[in-house]
Amino acid sequence: MTDFRNYKVPYELASEYSKSVAYFSMEFAIHQPLKIYSGGLGFLSGSHLRSAFELRQNLIGIGILWKYGYYDQGRNQDQTLKPEWYEKNLQLPRRHRYQVYGSSP
């Protein structure tokens, strides 16, 4: 089990946001290849994280990384929709820093 009591966000905080806040959500739309979202809730949560980053707030997003995640959508021969489930083999580094596109860290 990882101990997150001493976790720090990977950017310098604005002085007015020194208190830590956890944002719990089932989905976060952080990056398209990381399929842990399906729509509105994920986009809203991802937008909150992006805003917190831009304002240099002390916000940490906590969600669930499912082994199979959301399905990919394909087509059958007759063009009906075909859900395709793939096992996710994500190996994240122990401390990973995501660069938010269009902004500097």
XYZ file of N, CA and C in Angstrom:
315
model
N 0.840 -1.185 0.000
C 0.000 0.000 0.000
C 0.882 1.244 0.000
N 0.534 2.183 -0.822
C 1.298 3.418 -0.899
C 0.812 4.400 0.154
N 1.733 5.078 0.783
C 1.395 6.073 1.791
C 1.377 7.450 1.123
N 0.198 8.065 1.033
C 0.066 9.348 0.362
C 0.025 10.529 1.324
N 0.315 10.292 2.589
C 0.242 11.378 3.563
C 1.217 12.506 3.255
N 2.327 12.191 2.625
C 3.334 13.207 2.328
C 3.376 13.577 0.855
N 2.302 13.278 0.113
C 2.270 13.586 -1.317
C 2.243 15.100 -1.537
N 2.971 15.555 -2.524
C 2.993 16.961 -2.902
C 2.667 17.063 -4.382
N 1.904 18.075 -4.771
C 1.617 18.275 -6.184
C 2.918 18.632 -6.898
N 3.056 18.251 -8.186
C 4.339 18.433 -8.891
C 4.545 19.831 -9.464
N 4.079 20.853 -8.767
C 4.306 22.234 -9.193
C 4.302 23.122 -7.964
N 4.843 24.307 -8.108
C 4.898 25.227 -6.983
C 3.512 25.819 -6.738
N 3.095 25.849 -5.480
C 1.756 26.312 -5.121
C 1.701 27.825 -4.971
N 0.542 28.390 -5.278
C 0.298 29.797 -4.979
C 0.147 29.923 -3.465
N 0.644 31.008 -2.904
C 0.668 31.156 -1.445
C -0.722 31.112 -0.811
N -1.751 31.575 -1.522
C -3.095 31.588 -0.933
C -3.770 30.214 -0.922
N -3.132 29.189 -1.529
C -3.717 27.840 -1.584
C -2.830 26.816 -0.873
N -2.467 27.078 0.354
C -1.552 26.181 1.064
C -2.247 24.936 1.626
N -3.548 24.995 1.858
C -4.277 23.860 2.423
C -4.530 22.806 1.341
N -4.259 21.540 1.656
C -4.466 20.440 0.711
C -5.944 20.092 0.598
N -6.383 19.805 -0.631
C -7.765 19.408 -0.884
C -7.742 18.183 -1.791
N -8.555 17.172 -1.468
C -8.672 15.975 -2.299
C -9.970 16.051 -3.089
N -9.901 15.731 -4.378
C -11.064 15.730 -5.260
C -11.339 14.285 -5.633
N -12.424 13.726 -5.117
C -12.781 12.333 -5.385
C -13.770 12.287 -6.553
N -13.473 11.456 -7.538
C -14.375 11.287 -8.673
C -14.167 9.897 -9.257
N -15.207 9.328 -9.815
C -15.091 8.020 -10.469
C -14.369 8.137 -11.806
N -14.351 9.328 -12.400
C -13.758 9.526 -13.716
C -12.943 10.812 -13.739
N -11.857 10.798 -14.508
C -11.068 11.993 -14.771
C -10.643 11.976 -16.233
N -11.051 12.955 -16.998
C -10.599 13.076 -18.391
C -9.304 13.879 -18.371
N -8.193 13.171 -18.195
C -6.885 13.811 -18.109
C -6.173 13.771 -19.456
N -6.254 12.622 -20.102
C -5.586 12.436 -21.391
C -6.337 11.349 -22.151
N -6.552 11.532 -23.450
C -7.380 10.618 -24.229
C -6.934 9.155 -24.156
N -5.641 8.832 -24.257
C -5.260 7.414 -24.174
C -5.488 6.783 -22.793
N -5.581 7.580 -21.756
C -5.845 7.073 -20.410
C -7.363 7.034 -20.235
N -7.982 5.927 -20.627
C -9.446 5.846 -20.693
C -10.051 5.530 -19.334
N -10.147 6.571 -18.521
C -10.792 6.437 -17.214
C -11.970 7.399 -17.134
N -12.580 7.673 -18.277
C -13.735 8.561 -18.334
C -14.623 8.145 -19.505
N -15.901 8.526 -19.424
C -16.801 8.205 -20.531
C -17.532 9.424 -21.053
N -17.551 10.493 -20.316
C -18.286 11.659 -20.806
C -18.278 12.803 -19.827
N -19.477 13.324 -19.547
C -19.646 14.560 -18.796
C -18.941 14.645 -17.458
N -19.129 13.647 -16.596
C -18.491 13.680 -15.279
C -16.970 13.718 -15.412
N -16.426 12.902 -16.302
C -14.982 12.875 -16.501
C -14.432 14.195 -17.010
N -15.151 14.806 -17.961
C -14.708 16.092 -18.501
C -14.783 17.188 -17.443
N -15.828 17.154 -16.627
C -15.954 18.134 -15.551
C -14.818 17.971 -14.543
N -14.550 16.750 -14.123
C -13.469 16.482 -13.161
C -12.117 16.874 -13.739
N -11.888 16.516 -14.995
C -10.628 16.878 -15.645
C -10.470 18.382 -15.757
N -11.564 19.074 -16.031
C -11.537 20.531 -16.118
C -11.204 21.153 -14.764
N -11.741 20.590 -13.683
C -11.417 21.095 -12.342
C -9.930 20.918 -12.043
N -9.369 19.759 -12.431
C -7.938 19.540 -12.200
C -7.101 20.515 -13.016
N -7.506 20.751 -14.255
C -6.788 21.697 -15.119
C -6.822 23.103 -14.515
N -7.987 23.531 -14.035
C -8.114 24.850 -13.411
C -7.240 24.953 -12.159
N -7.237 23.894 -11.361
C -6.406 23.895 -10.154
C -4.934 24.022 -10.508
N -4.509 23.343 -11.569
C -3.128 23.439 -12.024
C -2.810 24.867 -12.454
N -3.681 25.458 -13.262
C -3.431 26.808 -13.777
C -3.420 27.855 -12.668
N -4.225 27.644 -11.619
C -4.263 28.572 -10.484
C -3.234 28.217 -9.413
N -2.507 27.111 -9.624
C -1.493 26.617 -8.680
C -2.114 26.289 -7.333
N -3.302 25.650 -7.374
C -3.971 25.247 -6.145
C -3.441 23.896 -5.680
N -3.611 23.630 -4.406
C -3.134 22.394 -3.796
C -4.250 21.349 -3.853
N -4.567 20.869 -5.063
C -5.663 19.937 -5.285
C -5.124 18.619 -5.825
N -5.569 17.518 -5.233
C -5.153 16.178 -5.650
C -6.397 15.411 -6.074
N -6.390 14.863 -7.301
C -7.512 14.073 -7.798
C -7.349 12.610 -7.419
N -8.387 12.014 -6.853
C -8.359 10.613 -6.455
C -9.497 9.888 -7.150
N -9.167 8.859 -7.929
C -10.166 8.101 -8.669
C -9.815 6.629 -8.670
N -10.395 5.910 -9.611
C -10.170 4.470 -9.720
C -9.587 4.160 -11.091
N -8.525 3.379 -11.112
C -7.941 2.922 -12.368
C -8.344 1.461 -12.544
N -9.375 1.230 -13.355
C -9.915 -0.106 -13.558
C -9.013 -0.936 -14.451
N -8.943 -2.233 -14.193
C -8.116 -3.136 -14.992
C -8.565 -3.165 -16.449
N -9.878 -3.120 -16.691
C -10.394 -3.135 -18.054
C -10.902 -1.767 -18.490
N -11.149 -0.882 -17.568
C -11.558 0.474 -17.909
C -12.807 0.517 -18.763
N -12.940 1.596 -19.490
C -14.064 1.745 -20.399
C -13.754 1.024 -21.696
N -14.787 0.607 -22.376
C -14.580 -0.163 -23.595
C -14.275 0.730 -24.793
N -13.622 0.137 -25.780
C -13.436 0.791 -27.074
C -14.616 0.392 -27.942
N -14.983 1.242 -28.844
C -16.160 0.981 -29.664
C -15.739 0.691 -31.097
N -16.125 -0.478 -31.589
C -15.856 -0.862 -32.955
C -17.154 -1.115 -33.696
N -17.052 -1.694 -34.872
C -18.234 -2.005 -35.689
C -18.192 -3.455 -36.129
N -19.370 -4.086 -36.138
C -19.521 -5.423 -36.698
C -19.612 -5.306 -38.222
N -19.644 -6.446 -38.903
C -19.761 -6.462 -40.363
C -21.005 -5.711 -40.834
N -22.095 -5.808 -40.072
C -23.344 -5.141 -40.473
C -23.417 -3.692 -39.965
N -22.300 -3.165 -39.481
C -22.154 -1.790 -39.001
C -22.843 -1.501 -37.669
N -23.328 -2.545 -36.978
C -23.831 -2.323 -35.630
C -22.647 -2.149 -34.683
N -22.897 -1.485 -33.563
C -21.803 -1.205 -32.622
C -21.329 -2.472 -31.924
N -20.035 -2.525 -31.688
C -19.417 -3.687 -31.058
C -18.484 -3.203 -29.937
N -18.867 -3.407 -28.676
C -17.953 -3.013 -27.595
C -16.761 -3.971 -27.543
N -15.588 -3.404 -27.387
C -14.359 -4.203 -27.320
C -13.653 -3.887 -26.013
N -13.485 -4.919 -25.187
C -12.849 -4.762 -23.878
C -11.408 -5.229 -23.962
N -10.494 -4.386 -23.543
C -9.082 -4.732 -23.534
C -8.530 -4.550 -22.126
N -7.756 -5.520 -21.704
C -7.110 -5.393 -20.401
C -6.061 -4.296 -20.485
N -6.083 -3.402 -19.521
C -5.118 -2.299 -19.489
C -3.850 -2.766 -18.784
N -2.735 -2.604 -19.430
C -1.444 -2.954 -18.842
C -0.643 -1.679 -18.625
N -1.143 -0.830 -17.747
C -0.492 0.444 -17.484
C 0.577 0.264 -16.418
N 1.735 0.754 -16.708
C 2.821 0.733 -15.733
C 3.290 2.165 -15.561
N 2.715 2.837 -14.579
C 3.073 4.215 -14.324
C 4.307 4.255 -13.434
N 5.194 5.199 -13.681
C 6.343 5.357 -12.786
C 5.862 5.705 -11.383
N 6.693 5.436 -10.411
C 6.291 5.707 -9.026
C 5.910 7.173 -8.838
N 6.589 8.051 -9.493
C 6.239 9.478 -9.411
C 6.211 10.005 -10.824
N 5.014 10.244 -11.320
C 4.862 10.686 -12.695
C 4.346 12.112 -12.727
N 4.881 12.879 -13.646
C 4.461 14.258 -13.784
C 3.856 14.435 -15.169
N 2.590 14.783 -15.218
C 1.912 15.009 -16.484
C 2.064 16.456 -16.890
N 2.441 16.680 -18.124
C 2.492 18.017 -18.660
C 1.116 18.356 -19.229
N 0.511 19.419 -18.754
C -0.773 19.845 -19.276
C -0.497 20.662 -20.529
N -1.099 20.255 -21.635
C -0.834 20.914 -22.909
C -1.282 22.374 -22.882
N -0.458 23.229 -23.453
C -0.802 24.634 -23.556
C -0.436 25.459 -22.335
N 0.271 24.861 -21.387
C 0.669 25.617 -20.196
C 2.045 25.138 -19.746
N 2.695 25.953 -18.998
C 4.006 25.557 -18.481
C 3.853 25.085 -17.051
N 4.689 24.126 -16.632
C 4.568 23.585 -15.272
C 4.949 24.579 -14.205
